[in-house]
mmCIF file of C-alpha atoms in Angstrom:
data_model
loop_
_atom_site.group_PDB
_atom_site.id
_atom_site.type_symbol
_atom_site.label_atom_id
_atom_site.label_comp_id
_atom_site.label_asym_id
_atom_site.label_seq_id
_atom_site.Cartn_x
_atom_site.Cartn_y
_atom_site.Cartn_z
ATOM 1 C CA MET A 1 120.485 47.286 147.982
ATOM 2 C CA ARG A 2 118.235 46.643 144.978
ATOM 3 C CA ARG A 3 114.568 47.403 144.903
ATOM 4 C CA GLN A 4 111.792 48.131 142.424
ATOM 5 C CA LEU A 5 110.476 51.670 142.708
ATOM 6 C CA THR A 6 106.868 52.204 141.627
ATOM 7 C CA PRO A 7 104.660 55.285 142.005
ATOM 8 C CA THR A 8 102.689 53.520 144.756
ATOM 9 C CA ILE A 9 105.827 52.732 146.695
ATOM 10 C CA LEU A 10 107.071 56.267 146.122
ATOM 11 C CA THR A 11 103.897 57.758 147.546
ATOM 12 C CA ALA A 12 103.888 55.515 150.610
ATOM 13 C CA ALA A 13 107.567 56.067 151.226
ATOM 14 C CA ALA A 14 107.151 59.802 150.829
ATOM 15 C CA VAL A 15 104.461 59.893 153.508
ATOM 16 C CA ALA A 16 106.528 57.721 155.831
ATOM 17 C CA GLY A 17 109.585 59.843 155.119
ATOM 18 C CA VAL A 18 107.848 63.071 156.037
ATOM 19 C CA VAL A 19 106.558 61.583 159.298
ATOM 20 C CA THR A 20 110.001 60.284 160.198
ATOM 21 C CA PHE A 21 111.699 63.525 159.251
ATOM 22 C CA SER A 22 109.372 65.430 161.558
ATOM 23 C CA LEU A 23 110.757 63.400 164.431
ATOM 24 C CA VAL A 24 114.320 64.397 163.573
ATOM 25 C CA ALA A 25 113.808 68.144 163.553
ATOM 26 C CA SER A 26 110.992 70.451 164.523
ATOM 27 C CA ALA A 27 109.114 72.290 161.814
ATOM 28 C CA PRO A 28 110.643 75.635 160.844
ATOM 29 C CA VAL A 29 109.100 78.805 162.199
ATOM 30 C CA GLY A 30 109.490 81.961 160.164
ATOM 31 C CA ASN A 31 108.303 85.532 159.973
ATOM 32 C CA ALA A 32 108.226 87.194 156.574
ATOM 33 C CA ALA A 33 108.599 90.617 158.177
ATOM 34 C CA ALA A 34 111.719 89.707 160.154
ATOM 35 C CA ARG A 35 112.915 86.185 159.536
ATOM 36 C CA PRO A 36 115.480 84.714 161.942
ATOM 37 C CA SER A 37 118.840 83.202 161.053
ATOM 38 C CA SER A 38 118.323 79.565 160.074
ATOM 39 C CA ALA A 39 119.864 76.632 158.229
ATOM 40 C CA TYR A 40 118.812 73.243 156.910
ATOM 41 C CA ALA A 41 120.603 70.355 155.233
ATOM 42 C CA VAL A 42 117.959 68.843 152.923
ATOM 43 C CA SER A 43 114.515 69.649 151.559
ATOM 44 C CA ALA A 44 112.502 68.464 148.557
ATOM 45 C CA GLU A 45 109.266 69.420 146.836
ATOM 46 C CA GLY A 46 107.323 67.324 144.333
ATOM 47 C CA GLN A 47 106.320 63.682 144.130
ATOM 48 C CA VAL A 48 108.566 62.838 147.089
ATOM 49 C CA PRO A 49 108.318 65.777 149.534
ATOM 50 C CA ILE A 50 110.905 66.051 152.288
ATOM 51 C CA ALA A 51 110.675 68.583 155.094
ATOM 52 C CA LYS A 52 113.646 70.812 155.910
ATOM 53 C CA THR A 53 115.899 68.600 157.997
ATOM 54 C CA PRO A 54 117.984 68.731 160.044
ATOM 55 C CA TYR A 55 116.823 72.286 160.734
ATOM 56 C CA ALA A 56 118.306 74.931 163.047
ATOM 57 C CA GLU A 57 116.887 78.349 163.864
ATOM 58 C CA SER A 58 118.051 81.203 166.096
ATOM 59 C CA LEU A 59 115.211 83.448 167.221
ATOM 60 C CA ASP A 60 117.236 85.453 169.758
ATOM 61 C CA GLY A 61 120.738 85.392 168.272
ATOM 62 C CA LYS A 62 121.911 82.479 170.421
ATOM 63 C CA ARG A 63 123.765 79.705 168.583
ATOM 64 C CA GLN A 64 121.585 76.684 167.762
ATOM 65 C CA THR A 65 122.892 73.419 166.229
ATOM 66 C CA THR A 66 121.107 70.232 165.166
ATOM 67 C CA SER A 67 122.481 67.108 163.477
ATOM 68 C CA ALA A 68 121.377 63.851 161.875
ATOM 69 C CA LEU A 69 123.884 61.025 161.586
ATOM 70 C CA GLU A 70 121.775 59.386 158.885
ATOM 71 C CA LEU A 71 118.558 60.608 157.316
ATOM 72 C CA PRO A 72 115.567 58.257 157.244
ATOM 73 C CA LYS A 73 115.475 56.004 154.184
ATOM 74 C CA ASN A 74 113.325 57.010 151.231
ATOM 75 C CA PRO A 75 113.464 56.167 147.504
ATOM 76 C CA LEU A 76 114.804 59.564 146.480
ATOM 77 C CA LEU A 77 117.632 60.694 148.707
ATOM 78 C CA SER A 78 120.082 59.583 151.365
ATOM 79 C CA VAL A 79 122.694 61.484 153.366
ATOM 80 C CA ARG A 80 125.199 59.916 155.721
ATOM 81 C CA ALA A 81 125.540 62.946 158.008
ATOM 82 C CA GLY A 82 124.238 66.484 158.169
ATOM 83 C CA THR A 83 124.668 69.388 160.597
ATOM 84 C CA ALA A 84 122.878 72.752 160.538
ATOM 85 C CA THR A 85 123.904 75.728 162.688
ATOM 86 C CA ALA A 86 122.321 79.168 163.112
ATOM 87 C CA GLY A 87 123.374 82.093 165.285
ATOM 88 C CA ASN A 88 123.503 85.865 165.437
ATOM 89 C CA ASP A 89 123.769 87.026 161.802
ATOM 90 C CA SER A 90 125.444 83.721 160.837
ATOM 91 C CA ALA A 91 124.501 80.219 159.667
ATOM 92 C CA SER A 92 126.182 77.143 158.180
ATOM 93 C CA VAL A 93 125.519 73.599 156.939
ATOM 94 C CA GLU A 94 127.754 70.539 156.579
ATOM 95 C CA LEU A 95 126.681 67.525 154.490
ATOM 96 C CA PHE A 96 128.505 64.286 153.645
ATOM 97 C CA ASP A 97 127.843 61.389 151.247
ATOM 98 C CA ILE A 98 124.741 62.653 149.464
ATOM 99 C CA VAL A 99 123.062 60.145 147.131
ATOM 100 C CA VAL A 100 120.157 60.958 144.783
ATOM 101 C CA GLY A 101 118.310 58.058 143.160
ATOM 102 C CA PRO A 102 120.036 55.051 144.754
ATOM 103 C CA ASP A 103 120.359 51.935 142.533
ATOM 104 C CA ILE A 104 118.461 53.665 139.740
ATOM 105 C CA LEU A 105 119.975 51.614 136.871
ATOM 106 C CA SER A 106 120.072 48.253 138.619
ATOM 107 C CA GLN A 107 116.467 47.635 137.525
ATOM 108 C CA VAL A 108 117.054 48.249 133.810
ATOM 109 C CA GLN A 109 116.552 45.114 131.729
ATOM 110 C CA ILE A 110 119.097 45.191 128.909
ATOM 111 C CA PRO A 111 117.570 44.098 125.553
ATOM 112 C CA PRO A 112 119.053 40.799 124.236
ATOM 113 C CA GLU A 113 120.296 42.453 121.027
ATOM 114 C CA LEU A 114 122.199 45.073 123.038
ATOM 115 C CA LYS A 115 123.671 42.383 125.274
ATOM 116 C CA GLN A 116 124.874 40.598 122.146
ATOM 117 C CA GLN A 117 126.431 43.780 120.800
ATOM 118 C CA CYS A 118 128.185 44.394 124.119
ATOM 119 C CA ALA A 119 129.503 40.827 124.230
ATOM 120 C CA SER A 120 130.913 41.034 120.695
ATOM 121 C CA LEU A 121 132.680 44.393 121.008
ATOM 122 C CA PRO A 122 136.168 44.343 119.486
ATOM 123 C CA LYS A 123 139.091 45.201 121.722
ATOM 124 C CA THR A 124 140.122 48.087 119.479
ATOM 125 C CA GLY A 125 138.159 50.486 117.331
ATOM 126 C CA ALA A 126 134.941 50.177 119.338
ATOM 127 C CA ASP A 127 135.127 53.806 120.485
ATOM 128 C CA ASP A 128 133.766 54.855 117.081
ATOM 129 C CA LEU A 129 130.602 52.728 117.360
ATOM 130 C CA PRO A 130 127.463 54.911 117.667
ATOM 131 C CA LEU A 131 124.993 54.764 120.505
ATOM 132 C CA PRO A 132 121.818 52.757 119.882
ATOM 133 C CA ASP A 133 118.555 54.604 120.597
ATOM 134 C CA ILE A 134 116.714 52.244 122.966
ATOM 135 C CA ALA A 135 113.920 53.393 125.292
ATOM 136 C CA LEU A 136 114.599 52.922 128.987
ATOM 137 C CA PRO A 137 111.890 51.672 131.373
ATOM 138 C CA ASP A 138 110.250 53.834 134.014
ATOM 139 C CA LEU A 139 112.931 54.183 136.669
ATOM 140 C CA GLY A 140 110.482 55.050 139.427
ATOM 141 C CA LEU A 141 111.717 58.615 139.849
ATOM 142 C CA PRO A 142 110.179 61.863 138.562
ATOM 143 C CA LEU A 143 112.154 61.835 135.316
ATOM 144 C CA PRO A 144 111.043 62.265 131.683
ATOM 145 C CA LYS A 145 110.917 59.308 129.306
ATOM 146 C CA LEU A 146 114.521 58.432 128.606
ATOM 147 C CA SER A 147 116.439 56.456 126.018
ATOM 148 C CA THR A 148 120.012 55.213 125.926
ATOM 149 C CA LYS A 149 121.001 58.399 124.060
ATOM 150 C CA ASP A 150 120.035 60.464 127.113
ATOM 151 C CA LEU A 151 122.629 58.749 129.311
ATOM 152 C CA PRO A 152 125.988 60.479 129.956
ATOM 153 C CA VAL A 153 128.038 58.253 127.632
ATOM 154 C CA LYS A 154 129.817 58.931 124.335
ATOM 155 C CA ASN A 155 129.875 55.580 122.564
ATOM 156 C CA LEU A 156 128.724 51.965 122.665
ATOM 157 C CA PRO A 157 131.537 50.674 124.938
ATOM 158 C CA ASP A 158 130.688 53.380 127.501
ATOM 159 C CA LEU A 159 127.009 52.431 127.317
ATOM 160 C CA CYS A 160 127.767 48.716 127.752
ATOM 161 C CA ASN A 161 129.912 49.451 130.782
ATOM 162 C CA LEU A 162 127.229 51.685 132.316
ATOM 163 C CA LEU A 163 124.402 49.167 131.893
ATOM 164 C CA LEU A 164 126.364 46.008 132.690
ATOM 165 C CA ASN A 165 128.077 47.608 135.704
ATOM 166 C CA PRO A 166 125.454 50.084 136.917
ATOM 167 C CA PRO A 167 126.496 52.784 139.388
ATOM 168 C CA THR A 168 124.891 52.923 142.803
ATOM 169 C CA SER A 169 123.101 56.240 142.202
ATOM 170 C CA LEU A 170 121.814 58.778 139.744
ATOM 171 C CA LEU A 171 123.815 61.519 141.423
ATOM 172 C CA ALA A 172 126.429 61.320 144.180
ATOM 173 C CA ILE A 173 128.144 64.167 146.051
ATOM 174 C CA ASP A 174 131.076 63.582 148.410
ATOM 175 C CA SER A 175 130.552 66.638 150.597
ATOM 176 C CA LEU A 176 128.840 70.007 150.628
ATOM 177 C CA ASN A 177 129.491 72.872 153.063
ATOM 178 C CA VAL A 178 127.670 76.205 152.992
ATOM 179 C CA TYR A 179 128.080 79.231 155.244
ATOM 180 C CA CYS A 180 126.993 82.841 155.497
ATOM 181 C CA SER A 181 127.828 85.808 157.657
ATOM 182 C CA GLY A 182 125.921 89.029 157.232
ATOM 183 C CA ASP A 183 125.093 89.474 153.550
ATOM 184 C CA SER A 184 127.781 87.231 152.066
ATOM 185 C CA GLY A 185 128.626 83.537 152.054
ATOM 186 C CA GLY A 186 130.365 80.704 150.264
ATOM 187 C CA VAL A 187 130.123 77.074 149.121
ATOM 188 C CA ASP A 188 132.671 74.264 149.422
ATOM 189 C CA LEU A 189 131.743 71.395 147.106
ATOM 190 C CA GLY A 190 133.302 67.940 146.866
ATOM 191 C CA ALA A 191 133.321 65.605 143.851
ATOM 192 C CA ILE A 192 130.046 65.115 141.949
ATOM 193 C CA THR A 193 129.259 62.059 139.797
ATOM 194 C CA LEU A 194 126.255 61.619 137.505
ATOM 195 C CA LEU A 195 125.572 57.903 136.854
ATOM 196 C CA GLY A 196 129.160 57.152 137.719
ATOM 197 C CA GLN A 197 130.611 59.861 135.481
ATOM 198 C CA THR A 198 132.549 62.622 137.261
ATOM 199 C CA LEU A 199 131.192 66.040 136.357
ATOM 200 C CA LYS A 200 133.434 68.983 135.706
ATOM 201 C CA LEU A 201 132.575 71.450 138.433
ATOM 202 C CA PRO A 202 131.930 75.071 137.520
ATOM 203 C CA SER A 203 133.303 77.963 139.492
ATOM 204 C CA THR A 204 131.470 78.358 142.778
ATOM 205 C CA LYS A 205 130.551 81.911 141.856
ATOM 206 C CA GLN A 206 126.958 82.924 142.428
ATOM 207 C CA GLY A 207 124.402 81.253 140.163
ATOM 208 C CA ALA A 208 126.683 78.743 138.427
ATOM 209 C CA SER A 209 125.090 75.706 136.745
ATOM 210 C CA LEU A 210 126.363 72.268 135.858
ATOM 211 C CA PRO A 211 126.140 71.223 132.190
ATOM 212 C CA SER A 212 122.510 70.641 131.212
ATOM 213 C CA ASN A 213 121.398 67.055 130.679
ATOM 214 C CA PRO A 214 118.051 65.203 130.469
ATOM 215 C CA LEU A 215 118.482 63.610 133.889
ATOM 216 C CA ALA A 216 118.994 66.599 136.170
ATOM 217 C CA ALA A 217 119.424 70.366 136.011
ATOM 218 C CA ILE A 218 121.788 71.426 138.792
ATOM 219 C CA SER A 219 122.435 74.941 140.106
ATOM 220 C CA VAL A 220 125.375 75.757 142.383
ATOM 221 C CA ASN A 221 125.655 78.568 144.924
ATOM 222 C CA SER A 222 122.289 80.319 144.559
ATOM 223 C CA GLN A 223 122.223 83.568 146.551
ATOM 224 C CA GLY A 224 119.575 86.133 147.318
ATOM 225 C CA LYS A 225 118.856 89.109 149.579
ATOM 226 C CA HIS A 226 115.417 89.623 151.115
ATOM 227 C CA SER A 227 113.435 92.777 151.772
ATOM 228 C CA ASP A 228 113.846 92.358 155.535
ATOM 229 C CA GLY A 229 117.638 92.588 155.236
ATOM 230 C CA SER A 230 118.329 88.854 155.515
ATOM 231 C CA PHE A 231 120.502 86.875 153.093
ATOM 232 C CA THR A 232 120.134 83.264 151.870
ATOM 233 C CA ILE A 233 122.655 81.002 150.150
ATOM 234 C CA THR A 234 121.849 77.485 148.874
ATOM 235 C CA GLY A 235 124.635 75.090 147.963
ATOM 236 C CA LEU A 236 122.874 72.906 145.372
ATOM 237 C CA SER A 237 119.437 72.893 143.752
ATOM 238 C CA ILE A 238 118.624 69.755 141.749
ATOM 239 C CA ASN A 239 115.699 69.864 139.337
ATOM 240 C CA LEU A 240 114.420 66.465 138.171
ATOM 241 C CA GLY A 241 111.914 65.976 135.375
ATOM 242 C CA GLY A 242 111.523 69.638 134.480
ATOM 243 C CA GLY A 243 110.259 70.632 137.927
ATOM 244 C CA ALA A 244 108.530 67.363 138.878
ATOM 245 C CA GLU A 245 110.947 67.145 141.810
ATOM 246 C CA VAL A 246 113.168 69.914 143.185
ATOM 247 C CA ILE A 247 115.790 69.103 145.823
ATOM 248 C CA ASN A 248 117.616 71.792 147.794
ATOM 249 C CA LEU A 249 120.807 70.840 149.601
ATOM 250 C CA ALA A 250 122.565 72.922 152.276
ATOM 251 C CA SER A 251 120.779 76.243 152.654
ATOM 252 C CA ALA A 252 121.753 78.960 155.152
ATOM 253 C CA THR A 253 119.954 82.218 155.940
ATOM 254 C CA CYS A 254 121.609 85.069 157.835
ATOM 255 C CA ALA A 255 119.199 87.539 159.424
ATOM 256 C CA LYS A 256 120.042 91.040 160.584
ATOM 257 C CA PRO A 257 121.883 90.948 163.931
ATOM 258 C CA ALA A 258 119.641 90.449 166.924
ATOM 259 C CA ALA A 259 119.060 93.659 168.914
ATOM 260 C CA LYS A 260 121.126 93.930 172.076
ATOM 261 C CA PRO A 261 119.315 94.879 175.316
ATOM 262 C CA LYS A 262 119.588 98.595 176.088
ATOM 263 C CA PRO A 263 121.460 99.423 179.323
ATOM 264 C CA THR A 264 119.575 101.243 182.102
ATOM 265 C CA PRO A 265 120.404 104.994 181.835
ATOM 266 C CA LYS A 266 122.277 106.545 184.758
ATOM 267 C CA PRO A 267 121.175 109.917 186.260
ATOM 268 C CA ALA A 268 123.159 112.936 185.069
ATOM 269 C CA ASN A 269 124.048 114.241 188.564
ATOM 270 C CA PRO A 270 123.805 111.381 190.990
ATOM 271 C CA ALA A 271 123.239 112.355 194.626
ATOM 272 C CA PRO A 272 126.198 111.702 196.955
ATOM 273 C CA PRO A 273 125.838 108.522 198.945
ATOM 274 C CA GLN A 274 124.635 108.946 202.530
ATOM 275 C CA LEU A 275 126.709 107.502 205.320
ATOM 276 C CA ASP A 276 125.108 105.425 208.029
ATOM 277 C CA THR A 277 125.449 107.659 211.176
ATOM 278 C CA PRO A 278 123.661 107.301 214.505
ATOM 279 C CA PRO A 279 120.867 109.837 215.149
ATOM 280 C CA ALA A 280 121.720 112.965 217.230
ATOM 281 C CA ALA A 281 121.000 112.786 220.980
ATOM 282 C CA PRO A 282 117.995 114.891 222.146
ATOM 283 C CA VAL A 283 118.653 118.147 224.088
ATOM 284 C CA PRO A 284 118.225 117.496 227.847
ATOM 285 C CA THR A 285 115.296 119.231 229.584
ATOM 286 C CA PRO A 286 116.165 120.947 232.929
ATOM 287 C CA VAL A 287 114.235 119.691 235.961
ATOM 288 C CA LYS A 288 113.415 122.137 238.806
ATOM 289 C CA THR A 289 113.789 120.674 242.325
ATOM 290 C CA HIS A 290 114.652 121.736 245.888
ATOM 291 C CA GLN A 291 117.689 120.330 247.651
ATOM 292 C CA PRO A 292 118.038 120.539 251.479
ATOM 293 C CA VAL A 293 120.629 123.020 252.785
ATOM 294 C CA THR A 294 123.031 121.838 255.489
ATOM 295 C CA GLY A 295 125.658 123.708 257.416
#
């Protein structure tokens, strides 16, 4: 799938995306004083806003689950499957095949001089050739102005391979699972590739970050406790263009356990049960009368 992404298309697609997303999952309801347990798979703020979806919320402690087999198409993000679950003091999210910026490099027109350099690369010794500094066109995403030196490559052969055989996305994630219970949680993260290059994953300890680069700043396993006693863990936060677009993937919030109904108190000295007995017969009243005497 190859398409030109322009700001106009982005804006129209963003509006359509929000409308479509609202059909997939209802809008979240929250209370700052006592927020419920909740979970969502994807959200985004910025030039391409995306509502929290799929979204699950448990207002009474009962387990709630919602899924989306495939999120609606938009120029920023796609996910093959997502499931969000929320319950009593617990929440979780499962995501698969996450793609940010699909076909982002397929629109780059390679300058003729660079094409010539790529075609004439020697079979050996080319690894020492420096990267040329060539400005890249507007890629249609909220990214800063980029040049070839901002791409995740080390030398000219790597650059030629990246531009002549462009990857299918800016960022791709195999799978992402997040869960919490009470005031703790964890993240299970699959392979991550940035423009086709596999990134070395940091430890999934709280607040870890992937190596900084001009394309995306990525935080892993962000955790936080709230004043109402709830706890939130977010699997990945992706910052594009220095805050122009912020994407949150797999976020779970565990609220304090829902209150259980109080049992009806029993009396301290219950009265003995009464047996069903027939009422006593009335005392007979004597009747005065005269009987005839015979003899």
